Amino acid sequence: MKKINNDIYLKWFKDMSFWRKFEDKCRSLYLKQKIRGFLHLYNGQEAIPAGIVHAMDLNKDKMITAYRCHILPLAMGVDPKNIMAELFGKNTGTSYGMGGSMHIFSKKYRFYGGHGIVGGQIPLGAGIAFADKYFSRDAVTLTIMGDGAVNQGSLHETFNMAMIWKLPVVFICENNKYAMGTSVKRSSNIKEIYKIGFSYKMPSFCVDGMNPIKIYEHAYNAISRARNGNGPTFLDIRTYRYRGHSMSDSESYRSKKEVNEYKNRDPILLIKKYILEKKLVTEKKLNSFKDEINKKIDECVQFAELSNYTNVKKMYSVVYNKKN
């Protein structure tokens, strides 16, 4: 297991602070109609990419997720300028501006989307893992879904086959309690989502989603199990989104009191508290990161603003096969 040293704590603080600011900026740009279509923000869930990416081998491991997909590719190394440009629909975006918010994609960094169909990415993730096993590639695929996807039939078929074939895949549920707006307590007969994996004799665990250390430990064990040929693991990571499901969500299904209670467990504050208690740096130094982050965000926006829109003909060389 990799050591979580002082440099990692500082990196986590800087990364999570940047990710939070990136999403806040996206919200502002959406309200100004610079970003169109749907927009699903990641605020509150930053501990997940911090923990799981530290456990991955970014030279070969892969990731696939649903449509709340801006921050995960950032954590894997995708340039934030290209992600912002994709949100603007510009040709310098990760999908040449033709995917938008819900379809961030990077073959170079092995991030395979961004999928708009609820649960649609689950069998695809297992398929990527199947290919890696078939071709004897030493890689693990992290397949991420929301709690609203776990009752899809495709999940159960995928879990069954992944266990039979001992695929090198880790299934992760970003369980933020409400799916699109309906509580797990009201939508599922199984309230403890991780227990779904028990039906397939899949090692399954409930994880504190506000603590990147706990996430890292579970992710590392799951990835190691998959890489060693012992098959998949299911992690039910209990997190919380501070924003609505999307920009059109009125959030009438939860109280402000509940949101504030979870904000008191903010993963950024958790890491900040540790840094200050251990006197790794001063609070003044931590606050100085804000200027660096704001400058970086402004550079992303400027890059997107100055980029050109994609010519529709580009679609025939990127999305469609010109020979057909």
Short mmCIF file of C-alpha atoms in Angstrom, two decimals, residues 125-126 129 139-143 162 166-171 222 226 231-233:
data_model
loop_
_atom_site.label_atom_id
_atom_site.label_comp_id
_atom_site.label_asym_id
_atom_site.label_seq_id
_atom_site.Cartn_x
_atom_site.Cartn_y
_atom_site.Cartn_z
CA GLY A 125 -16.76 -1.04 -17.87
CA ALA A 126 -16.91 -4.81 -17.50
CA ALA A 129 -12.00 -5.24 -18.20
CA ALA A 139 -4.86 -3.17 -16.09
CA VAL A 140 -7.88 -2.63 -13.86
CA THR A 141 -11.03 -0.72 -14.83
CA LEU A 142 -12.86 1.37 -12.25
CA THR A 143 -16.54 1.41 -13.18
CA ALA A 162 -17.87 -10.29 -13.87
CA LYS A 166 -13.14 -12.99 -12.52
CA LEU A 167 -12.79 -9.74 -14.45
CA PRO A 168 -10.24 -7.10 -13.37
CA VAL A 169 -12.86 -4.49 -12.53
CA VAL A 170 -13.81 -2.46 -9.46
CA PHE A 171 -17.43 -1.35 -9.26
CA ALA A 222 -10.03 -3.68 -4.46
CA ALA A 226 -8.58 -7.34 -9.38
CA GLY A 231 -12.06 -10.66 -9.68
CA PRO A 232 -14.22 -7.65 -8.89
CA THR A 233 -15.09 -5.75 -5.73
#
